[in-house]
């Protein structure tokens, strides 16, 4: 099997362009936007930031003072009303999940392309409406899963697609973090109306979406168990374990928790070998990809890339060429339905089939 | 944290002795006995083989001719009737699961210690009777899980017990092999009365039992999904994924299959780190133990030990000193009940609680 380890940091999607960079309005200035998204755009090749949208005029102004090229700072109301639409081409929406719909639909009204954080919305219904609005307005909508433009994930998909481990039979995934240490109990993350769910919804979506991405298939039925030990998580899912049934008998088993060491792993076992990736689900950590099969037996430790920068540049480069963006809204809808089925399963203590 | 990597091949259970070696009757001469158990005893420090028991007089005689020290070859009937009981001190029972009870109870009748292959029997009821008989006869009964005397598993338990990764939150386990390639469709493994189940029963028991061993806790509830793709497995479980709920919200997710590359992995994620072991569930393969925590960050690749030899020597050395053997029959009963609950769960498509 021919395989180029250098490809682990390569952008297989990149197309040269003389087009102007895509100008982003950053909608929502919470810690993820400030610490991950803004540095990524500052470092990006194909996009810039020109507008900041926040409920706090002061926060936006302070941030704008530290950044180059910010032309306008807007409140959500001003943004929704169409202020400064000449100053930006696309929006990055990173608000509490339950506010995504309003902010994406505003962008669609203004004919702006949308990069929306995952999950699409807090409920399947609001997510559906959000996607429909973008489709009717004919504006590109991409869900910011982040991992799908991570080179290690793309190389894993290629290796599996090329038969490096035979047919996939079993999949194991894990993600954990310590978010309780950085947010207080009043966070929107503990408000089901704004979040749509806690751990499965927030980080279970990483193994779920990445397994879908690598297999290029969707779950047909699921099961989940949730547990809450700490009082801040009462009535929500602090820890979870869940299973996903994919076509042809492939079974995935995953664990996720907001209360353990920051770590992630993903493993595909096939008829002829296995492929695993450590650290895949975190934005800037070192990844270790191990693959063992009849024609390949290797361990790769590629230089980490900034996943958020890759995602912004991919999205912008596609827009510059007028090409479709992936993962799109319909792709995101599948995760919305699967996550709802996982919570239904945990509630009912039984297997839940997905509607076809 | 003090930790001695050399301990990965050490026998923490070993006690010096001048006692005579324990003389085994090997009951059942299938491929596992011939290829794994007999070479292990030949290489052992504290035991020997003196008797072979088989349904085939010819097979036993041929094998005896190749081995040193075999004093008698017996049919199952002769063994049950008490032939040559002066020639052996203990029995190793490695027959189809559904024949364990008869052969263990015969040993108990003859006042012989028993090392019985896993699982204890094909049904919970027969396993219960087997354990009761040994208890009434006051003969030692150990279940041959093999991994509990593997040094890497014992060091993993110590590390976790000593707090190397904080409190365990999530556990992931996998085991797969290609047994279909080495047995035909008429094998007892596909006969539920003789096997008690296919993949979960045969190899799901490795992650199940090893997680119990490391955590020193038992599952409280379970869920399983089974799949059969190939015709030989019709109506049985070729592939499975299952979840185990341990005390304090610990959740384990496992996958097992008889139709994938030979591989195994086990991972414990804790509040302060993680510990993983590759290759743990196979008898002679290289193990890789990685542990990451506040006071330790290492990868160990200890020299492989022969797990079967370690198990035989442990069992024999304990008997020489008149000490209890572990894992005992009651320990094995828990796996019997959990495996039945897993199959019930797969059948009913719902979570099943274990009786307390």
XYZ file of C-alpha atoms in Angstrom:
712
model
C 0.000 0.000 0.000
C 1.381 3.383 -0.973
C 1.110 5.865 1.815
C 2.820 9.191 2.322
C 3.243 10.091 6.012
C 3.785 13.741 5.028
C 0.162 13.796 3.951
C -0.783 13.965 7.645
C -0.437 17.710 7.588
C -1.537 18.233 3.993
C -4.656 20.063 2.840
C -6.145 17.774 0.227
C -9.031 20.215 -0.238
C -6.947 23.308 -0.944
C -7.295 25.080 -4.303
C -5.154 28.059 -5.265
C -6.980 31.356 -5.584
C -6.477 35.058 -6.172
C -9.864 35.808 -4.666
C -10.213 38.211 -1.756
C -10.292 36.580 1.668
C -13.723 35.750 3.079
C -14.616 38.381 5.709
C -16.223 36.879 8.829
C -18.624 38.297 11.342
C -17.908 36.427 14.585
C -21.281 35.916 16.275
C -20.899 35.168 19.980
C -17.720 36.040 21.857
C -17.545 33.346 24.527
C -14.332 31.584 25.503
C -14.315 29.224 22.525
C -14.531 32.117 20.070
C -11.929 34.148 21.940
C -9.457 31.365 22.652
C -9.895 29.090 19.622
C -11.771 30.682 16.728
C -10.267 34.189 16.702
C -6.627 33.000 16.872
C -7.442 30.513 14.101
C -8.804 33.219 11.795
C -5.880 35.511 12.623
C -3.613 32.712 11.417
C -5.739 31.744 8.401
C -4.857 32.073 4.717
C -8.285 32.542 3.155
C -10.329 34.527 5.647
C -10.304 37.502 7.982
C -12.555 38.963 10.695
C -14.229 42.304 10.180
C -17.236 42.252 12.510
C -17.770 41.149 16.118
C -21.268 40.438 17.471
C -21.901 40.239 21.210
C -24.528 41.025 23.808
C -21.847 43.043 25.558
C -20.848 46.187 23.663
C -17.953 46.552 26.053
C -16.637 43.019 25.493
C -16.815 43.493 21.720
C -15.078 46.875 21.868
C -12.299 45.571 24.121
C -11.703 42.626 21.842
C -11.821 44.783 18.692
C -9.139 47.033 20.158
C -6.808 44.036 20.379
C -7.484 42.778 16.852
C -6.528 44.060 13.427
C -9.179 44.778 10.810
C -12.356 44.874 12.904
C -14.649 47.364 11.156
C -17.783 47.060 13.277
C -18.932 45.737 16.629
C -22.628 44.918 16.800
C -25.222 43.811 19.320
C -27.301 40.771 18.385
C -30.204 43.116 17.610
C -28.122 45.249 15.274
C -26.775 42.101 13.609
C -30.300 40.696 13.176
C -31.509 44.026 11.775
C -28.895 43.874 9.023
C -26.369 46.400 10.269
C -22.999 46.479 8.501
C -23.873 43.706 6.061
C -21.476 45.236 3.554
C -18.614 44.647 5.961
C -18.757 40.812 6.024
C -19.320 37.853 3.685
C -19.936 35.013 6.134
C -20.735 34.420 9.780
C -19.294 32.098 12.402
C -22.018 31.320 14.942
C -20.776 30.271 18.373
C -23.558 31.008 20.848
C -25.426 28.724 23.237
C -26.877 25.946 21.053
C -30.476 27.070 21.574
C -29.668 30.476 20.042
C -28.109 29.097 16.847
C -31.377 29.184 14.905
C -31.979 32.918 15.406
C -28.435 33.807 14.480
C -28.173 31.493 11.471
C -31.546 32.595 10.139
C -30.451 36.234 10.450
C -27.396 35.401 8.344
C -29.600 33.654 5.767
C -31.809 36.743 5.599
C -28.722 38.809 4.851
C -27.541 36.262 2.243
C -24.405 35.370 4.209
C -22.707 31.968 4.261
C -22.772 30.283 7.673
C -20.252 28.271 9.664
C -22.303 27.157 12.696
C -20.899 25.454 15.781
C -22.023 21.935 16.604
C -24.618 20.793 17.434
C -26.840 22.640 14.966
C -29.414 23.565 17.600
C -30.817 22.463 20.956
C -33.721 20.528 19.395
C -34.271 18.527 16.229
C -37.160 20.823 15.309
C -35.141 24.020 15.577
C -32.259 22.414 13.717
C -34.614 21.362 10.913
C -35.997 24.897 10.641
C -32.466 26.317 10.600
C -31.388 24.042 7.763
C -34.582 24.688 5.815
C -34.124 28.439 6.084
C -30.592 28.226 4.710
C -31.728 25.971 1.880
C -34.593 28.311 0.968
C -32.273 31.305 1.073
C -29.662 29.323 -0.880
C -26.867 30.221 1.540
C -24.089 27.715 2.301
C -24.346 26.189 5.799
C -21.514 24.158 7.308
C -21.498 22.618 10.782
C -18.238 23.269 12.625
C -17.411 19.694 13.647
C -13.738 20.596 13.318
C -12.496 16.996 13.017
C -13.566 16.508 9.394
C -10.864 18.933 8.252
C -8.241 17.515 10.626
C -5.661 15.849 8.344
C -5.270 12.792 10.622
C -8.998 12.061 10.386
C -8.955 12.497 6.620
C -5.947 10.162 6.259
C -7.670 7.609 8.529
C -10.720 7.696 6.260
C -8.532 7.244 3.178
C -6.640 4.333 4.708
C -9.859 2.564 5.662
C -11.482 3.366 2.312
C -8.400 1.887 0.591
C -8.763 -1.350 2.559
C -5.801 -0.955 4.923
C -7.614 -2.890 7.687
C -10.147 -4.849 5.593
C -13.826 -4.422 6.382
C -14.527 -2.527 9.604
C -16.292 -4.674 12.226
C -15.909 -2.928 15.613
C -15.371 0.704 16.574
C -14.421 2.140 19.983
C -14.486 5.841 20.823
C -13.877 7.951 23.899
C -13.770 11.635 24.760
C -13.462 13.285 28.135
C -12.768 16.736 29.480
C -13.079 18.710 32.695
C -15.475 21.410 31.628
C -17.008 21.543 35.100
C -13.778 23.133 36.274
C -14.117 26.077 33.878
C -17.842 26.883 33.970
C -20.144 27.434 36.929
C -23.447 25.748 37.636
C -25.396 28.621 36.085
C -23.795 27.984 32.656
C -26.158 27.575 29.709
C -24.534 24.154 29.356
C -26.662 22.930 32.251
C -29.860 24.526 30.887
C -31.512 21.908 28.650
C -33.447 24.567 26.695
C -30.237 26.289 25.667
C -27.961 23.262 25.393
C -30.201 20.408 24.253
C -28.249 18.045 26.500
C -24.998 17.886 28.383
C -22.195 15.416 27.720
C -23.545 13.268 24.862
C -24.760 16.411 23.136
C -21.576 18.387 23.682
C -18.783 15.831 23.251
C -20.478 12.518 22.409
C -20.973 14.181 19.055
C -17.200 13.922 18.380
C -16.935 10.132 18.262
C -20.429 9.947 16.734
C -19.720 12.380 13.913
C -16.169 11.214 13.295
C -17.208 7.564 13.034
C -19.895 8.623 10.534
C -17.268 10.626 8.639
C -14.746 7.773 8.476
C -17.260 5.023 7.661
C -19.318 7.257 5.346
C -22.388 5.620 6.881
C -25.031 6.575 9.451
C -26.291 4.754 12.573
C -29.462 2.705 12.255
C -30.142 2.143 15.951
C -28.618 3.229 19.253
C -28.484 2.651 23.001
C -27.204 4.933 25.746
C -26.753 4.965 29.475
C -26.144 8.215 31.330
C -24.929 8.815 34.874
C -24.645 11.885 37.077
C -22.475 11.768 40.155
C -21.749 15.409 40.907
C -24.554 17.700 42.036
C -23.944 20.264 39.270
C -24.944 17.588 36.764
C -28.104 16.470 38.560
C -30.726 15.500 36.004
C -28.249 15.730 33.135
C -25.638 13.366 31.694
C -22.262 13.854 33.342
C -20.969 10.489 32.098
C -22.362 8.346 29.301
C -21.717 5.154 27.414
C -23.456 4.557 24.112
C -23.616 2.127 21.242
C -24.243 2.826 17.573
C -25.357 0.201 15.074
C -24.033 0.799 11.575
C -24.933 -1.151 8.407
C -23.683 -4.726 7.905
C -23.392 -5.486 11.603
C -20.725 -2.905 12.430
C -21.027 -1.948 16.090
C -19.553 1.110 17.776
C -19.103 1.454 21.552
C -18.312 4.852 23.018
C -17.785 6.483 26.383
C -17.842 10.204 27.138
C -17.612 12.242 30.303
C -17.250 15.872 31.343
C -15.561 14.746 34.565
C -12.358 12.919 33.689
C -8.876 13.618 32.400
C -8.756 15.428 29.052
C -8.233 12.606 26.588
C -9.709 11.049 23.480
C -9.285 7.906 21.453
C -10.825 6.300 18.425
C -10.234 2.767 17.174
C -11.466 0.863 14.134
C -11.009 -2.915 14.095
C -11.362 -4.588 10.720
C -11.250 -8.059 9.263
C -7.560 -7.605 8.485
C -6.186 -5.090 10.949
C -6.860 -2.073 13.093
C -6.404 1.676 13.055
C -6.397 3.918 16.111
C -5.949 7.619 16.698
C -5.107 9.193 20.039
C -5.915 12.834 20.730
C -8.050 13.325 17.622
C -10.893 15.265 19.202
C -8.906 18.132 20.730
C -8.018 21.119 18.574
C -4.265 21.535 19.022
C -2.920 18.358 20.664
C -0.496 15.881 19.183
C -2.195 13.037 17.349
C -0.838 9.498 17.274
C -2.173 7.325 14.465
C -1.376 3.632 14.547
C -2.346 1.331 11.753
C -1.751 -2.370 11.435
C -2.818 -4.403 8.434
C -1.564 -6.848 5.828
C 0.297 -4.134 3.893
C 0.984 -1.539 6.555
C 2.274 -1.521 10.119
C 3.119 1.949 11.340
C 2.832 4.611 13.968
C 2.619 8.265 12.920
C 3.016 11.293 15.141
C 2.345 14.166 12.736
C 2.992 17.764 13.729
C -0.258 19.061 15.225
C -2.272 21.445 13.097
C -4.696 24.052 14.424
C -7.990 22.306 13.669
C -9.973 25.534 13.865
C -7.679 27.245 11.342
C -8.003 24.266 8.987
C -11.770 24.427 9.307
C -11.999 28.197 8.676
C -9.610 27.988 5.733
C -11.439 25.032 4.201
C -14.786 26.816 4.500
C -13.386 30.080 3.091
C -11.469 28.395 0.263
C -14.592 26.529 -0.816
C -16.634 29.742 -0.802
C -13.965 31.501 -2.824
C -14.432 28.853 -5.516
C -18.205 28.695 -5.212
C -18.007 25.024 -4.159
C -20.294 23.182 -1.745
C -19.194 22.945 1.877
C -19.175 19.783 3.966
C -20.377 18.770 6.556
C -23.561 20.553 5.561
C -26.874 21.036 7.333
C -28.401 17.713 6.253
C -25.305 15.941 7.560
C -25.751 17.800 10.839
C -29.416 16.786 11.017
C -28.380 13.128 11.279
C -26.413 13.865 14.455
C -29.356 15.829 15.831
C -31.612 12.804 15.350
C -29.026 10.349 16.688
C -28.380 12.444 19.802
C -32.110 12.687 20.446
C -32.393 8.905 20.011
C -29.507 8.431 22.476
C -31.282 10.529 25.109
C -34.579 8.737 24.401
C -32.738 5.443 24.829
C -31.195 6.501 28.141
C -34.626 7.630 29.349
C -36.380 4.441 28.237
C -33.487 2.092 29.094
C -33.810 0.370 25.740
C -32.529 0.216 22.179
C -33.969 2.902 19.892
C -34.128 2.578 16.116
C -33.585 5.627 13.946
C -36.349 6.535 11.520
C -35.286 5.996 7.957
C 4.853 7.495 42.365
C 7.306 4.663 42.830
C 6.996 2.085 40.135
C 9.377 -0.641 39.053
C 9.038 -1.525 35.354
C 10.831 -4.828 36.015
C 7.791 -5.868 38.010
C 5.986 -6.433 34.696
C 7.362 -9.916 34.511
C 7.482 -10.595 38.236
C 5.443 -13.178 40.113
C 4.106 -11.295 43.113
C 2.276 -14.451 44.259
C 5.271 -16.794 44.238
C 6.350 -18.472 47.489
C 9.426 -20.686 47.729
C 8.763 -24.342 48.383
C 10.440 -27.721 48.659
C 7.132 -29.469 48.079
C 6.721 -31.982 45.269
C 5.249 -30.579 42.076
C 1.478 -30.803 41.670
C 0.700 -33.671 39.265
C -2.043 -32.810 36.754
C -4.533 -34.938 34.919
C -5.282 -33.057 31.689
C -8.984 -33.591 30.995
C -9.843 -32.913 27.353
C -7.160 -32.898 24.659
C -8.489 -30.381 22.143
C -6.292 -27.817 20.411
C -6.155 -25.441 23.372
C -4.858 -28.184 25.681
C -2.401 -29.457 23.095
C -1.112 -26.114 21.868
C -1.332 -23.962 24.987
C -1.841 -25.900 28.212
C 0.536 -28.812 27.693
C 3.527 -26.657 26.594
C 2.804 -24.412 29.592
C 2.942 -27.301 32.063
C 6.053 -28.691 30.380
C 7.680 -25.331 31.057
C 6.258 -24.901 34.566
C 8.151 -24.811 37.866
C 5.558 -26.175 40.279
C 3.566 -28.761 38.334
C 3.813 -31.695 35.963
C 1.428 -33.825 33.891
C 0.959 -37.481 34.701
C -2.453 -38.382 33.257
C -4.228 -37.601 29.983
C -8.012 -37.956 29.633
C -9.657 -38.087 26.222
C -12.559 -39.674 24.376
C -9.966 -40.905 21.895
C -7.640 -43.561 23.312
C -5.507 -43.165 20.224
C -5.159 -39.398 20.569
C -4.183 -39.774 24.219
C -1.658 -42.516 23.471
C -0.072 -40.566 20.609
C 0.254 -37.497 22.784
C 1.606 -39.484 25.748
C 4.312 -40.916 23.531
C 5.552 -37.386 22.815
C 5.519 -36.262 26.447
C 7.673 -37.088 29.422
C 6.145 -38.431 32.616
C 2.681 -39.518 31.462
C 1.757 -42.479 33.651
C -1.783 -43.156 32.468
C -4.112 -42.345 29.597
C -7.805 -42.602 30.449
C -11.178 -42.400 28.785
C -13.713 -40.023 30.349
C -15.510 -43.047 31.783
C -12.353 -44.422 33.397
C -11.562 -40.959 34.753
C -15.082 -40.605 36.171
C -14.868 -44.073 37.713
C -11.770 -43.099 39.674
C -9.062 -44.851 37.698
C -5.456 -43.899 38.486
C -6.388 -41.409 41.193
C -3.072 -42.099 42.912
C -1.270 -40.809 39.829
C -2.504 -37.173 39.969
C -3.235 -34.424 42.498
C -5.266 -31.983 40.428
C -7.172 -31.766 37.143
C -7.194 -29.230 34.343
C -10.607 -29.348 32.658
C -10.694 -28.126 29.073
C -13.712 -29.699 27.397
C -16.725 -28.129 25.689
C -18.256 -25.803 28.298
C -21.384 -27.917 28.721
C -19.272 -30.893 29.835
C -17.361 -29.006 32.543
C -19.820 -29.940 35.289
C -19.450 -33.694 34.818
C -15.681 -33.526 34.718
C -15.295 -31.124 37.628
C -17.725 -33.087 39.768
C -15.770 -36.278 39.037
C -12.628 -34.546 40.287
C -14.455 -33.377 43.413
C -15.566 -36.955 44.045
C -11.940 -38.042 43.863
C -10.870 -35.184 46.158
C -8.775 -33.515 43.467
C -8.197 -29.769 43.088
C -9.652 -28.293 39.889
C -8.435 -25.735 37.392
C -11.457 -25.360 35.073
C -11.466 -23.437 31.787
C -13.721 -20.416 31.439
C -16.658 -20.088 31.372
C -17.519 -22.377 34.273
C -20.328 -24.102 32.395
C -22.842 -23.575 29.586
C -25.649 -22.478 31.937
C -25.870 -20.582 35.215
C -27.630 -23.571 36.783
C -24.944 -26.086 35.867
C -22.226 -23.659 36.942
C -23.958 -23.200 40.312
C -24.145 -26.983 40.807
C -20.487 -27.345 39.840
C -19.368 -24.750 42.371
C -21.613 -26.194 45.082
C -20.206 -29.679 44.542
C -16.633 -28.431 44.926
C -17.559 -26.474 48.048
C -19.285 -29.498 49.594
C -16.324 -31.724 48.747
C -13.967 -29.012 50.015
C -11.789 -29.167 46.900
C -10.145 -26.018 45.522
C -11.761 -24.760 42.288
C -10.140 -22.068 40.161
C -11.480 -20.705 36.872
C -8.790 -20.455 34.199
C -9.320 -16.835 33.130
C -5.599 -16.643 32.447
C -5.386 -12.835 32.532
C -5.541 -12.538 36.322
C -2.065 -14.046 36.612
C -0.691 -12.030 33.678
C 1.836 -9.635 35.251
C 0.733 -6.683 33.077
C -2.853 -7.021 34.333
C -1.682 -7.274 37.934
C 0.534 -4.177 37.562
C -2.382 -2.297 35.941
C -4.557 -3.160 38.935
C -1.856 -1.989 41.340
C -1.325 1.277 39.467
C -5.044 2.039 39.484
C -5.424 0.942 43.100
C -2.532 3.291 43.992
C -4.320 6.218 42.327
C -2.110 6.573 39.232
C -5.065 7.818 37.138
C -7.378 9.067 39.905
C -10.878 7.589 40.121
C -11.847 5.454 37.129
C -14.785 6.912 35.160
C -14.849 5.210 31.725
C -13.585 1.845 30.515
C -13.227 0.594 26.928
C -12.468 -2.995 25.991
C -12.135 -4.970 22.795
C -11.240 -8.518 21.785
C -11.394 -10.135 18.381
C -10.139 -13.302 16.755
C -10.739 -15.413 13.673
C -11.907 -18.632 15.242
C -14.213 -19.313 12.310
C -11.110 -19.992 10.239
C -9.945 -22.804 12.514
C -13.184 -24.649 13.388
C -15.927 -25.929 11.128
C -19.641 -25.303 11.407
C -20.189 -28.547 13.315
C -17.982 -27.344 16.202
C -19.475 -27.498 19.690
C -18.838 -23.756 19.754
C -21.919 -23.288 17.574
C -24.051 -25.664 19.686
C -25.730 -23.528 22.393
C -26.214 -26.538 24.697
C -22.496 -27.243 24.753
C -21.183 -23.697 24.522
C -23.742 -21.556 26.335
C -23.225 -18.825 23.734
C -20.789 -17.814 21.050
C -18.732 -14.623 21.046
C -19.803 -12.845 24.244
C -19.574 -16.132 26.098
C -16.227 -17.141 24.642
C -14.270 -13.896 24.408
C -16.527 -11.163 25.807
C -15.610 -12.764 29.104
C -12.033 -11.431 28.743
C -12.817 -7.713 28.943
C -15.692 -8.462 31.363
C -13.596 -10.488 33.788
C -10.483 -8.342 33.473
C -12.402 -5.118 34.151
C -13.898 -6.794 37.234
C -10.416 -7.891 38.277
C -8.850 -4.460 37.876
C -11.720 -2.494 39.436
C -12.369 -5.121 42.122
C -16.075 -4.475 41.540
C -18.912 -6.242 39.728
C -21.422 -4.960 37.137
C -24.842 -3.876 38.382
C -26.616 -3.678 35.025
C -25.797 -4.421 31.392
C -26.841 -3.967 27.773
C -25.781 -5.911 24.697
C -26.348 -5.960 20.985
C -25.366 -8.974 18.906
C -25.017 -9.352 15.141
C -24.506 -12.310 12.815
C -23.345 -11.701 9.285
C -21.864 -15.027 8.225
C -24.084 -18.069 7.809
C -22.058 -20.237 10.202
C -23.068 -17.865 12.987
C -26.769 -17.719 12.158
C -28.778 -17.432 15.349
C -25.659 -16.832 17.440
C -23.540 -13.789 18.213
C -20.736 -13.364 15.706
C -20.167 -9.731 16.688
C -21.305 -7.960 19.843
C -21.087 -4.651 21.614
C -21.972 -4.426 25.275
C -22.040 -2.022 28.173
C -21.437 -2.730 31.841
C -22.522 -0.428 34.652
C -20.198 -0.498 37.650
C -20.735 1.236 41.024
C -20.460 5.037 41.303
C -21.394 5.702 37.702
C -18.433 3.945 36.092
C -19.417 2.809 32.603
C -17.642 0.226 30.458
C -18.151 -0.131 26.699
C -16.865 -3.223 24.941
C -16.812 -4.776 21.499
C -16.029 -8.389 20.630
C -16.086 -10.395 17.443
C -15.023 -13.808 16.201
C -14.644 -12.381 12.686
C -11.966 -9.711 12.750
C -8.222 -9.338 13.042
C -6.703 -10.912 16.151
C -6.357 -7.965 18.505
C -7.306 -6.765 21.939
C -7.261 -3.552 23.903
C -8.326 -2.326 27.297
C -8.424 1.271 28.488
C -9.286 2.875 31.819
C -9.919 6.633 31.874
C -9.825 8.268 35.286
C -10.298 11.683 36.796
C -6.568 12.329 36.545
C -5.242 10.207 33.709
C -5.595 7.036 31.702
C -4.114 3.568 31.466
C -4.290 1.309 28.430
C -2.989 -2.149 27.607
C -2.668 -3.547 24.107
C -2.570 -7.290 23.510
C -3.566 -8.241 27.053
C -6.065 -10.965 26.212
C -3.834 -13.216 24.099
C -1.588 -15.737 25.820
C 1.866 -15.086 24.362
C 1.759 -11.732 22.548
C 3.693 -8.618 23.418
C 1.815 -6.305 25.751
C 2.089 -2.529 25.606
C 1.009 -0.724 28.755
C 0.687 3.051 28.612
C -0.111 5.086 31.658
C -0.517 8.815 31.936
C -1.266 10.573 35.203
C -0.110 13.391 37.459
C 2.893 11.395 38.730
C 3.558 8.990 35.886
C 3.792 9.200 32.101
C 5.210 6.064 30.564
C 5.000 3.326 28.008
C 6.097 -0.201 28.926
C 6.731 -3.084 26.565
C 7.560 -5.939 28.951
C 8.909 -9.244 27.670
C 5.884 -11.463 27.045
C 5.267 -14.221 29.551
C 3.428 -17.463 28.807
C 0.092 -16.681 30.481
C -0.854 -20.349 30.699
C 2.395 -21.244 32.450
C 1.901 -18.401 34.916
C -1.618 -19.618 35.606
C -0.594 -23.268 36.127
C 2.349 -22.294 38.326
C 0.232 -19.921 40.418
C -2.423 -22.589 40.946
C 0.161 -25.254 41.805
C 2.223 -23.007 44.073
C -0.903 -22.048 46.032
C -1.881 -25.702 46.422
C 1.638 -26.567 47.589
C 1.178 -24.060 50.407
C -2.424 -24.990 51.136
C -3.564 -21.483 50.230
C -6.845 -20.440 48.600
C -6.858 -20.022 44.815
C -8.313 -17.066 42.920
C -10.384 -16.539 40.788
C -12.570 -19.100 42.537
C -15.956 -20.572 41.701
C -18.013 -17.775 43.269
C -16.013 -15.250 41.260
C -16.785 -17.281 38.137
C -20.492 -17.346 38.996
C -20.640 -13.560 38.610
C -19.474 -13.825 34.996
C -21.993 -16.591 34.381
C -24.810 -14.311 35.581
C -23.478 -11.274 33.692
C -23.136 -13.217 30.437
C -26.683 -14.521 30.801
C -27.879 -10.970 31.452
C -26.023 -9.794 28.326
C -27.774 -12.401 26.179
C -31.119 -11.588 27.812
C -30.471 -7.926 27.042
C -29.648 -8.631 23.402
C -32.806 -10.720 23.113
C -35.026 -8.126 24.781
C -33.251 -5.089 23.259
C -33.140 -3.401 26.659
C -31.053 -2.740 29.740
C -31.009 -5.636 32.225
C -30.223 -5.225 35.906
C -28.290 -7.905 37.734
C -29.900 -9.445 40.775
C -28.137 -8.464 43.951
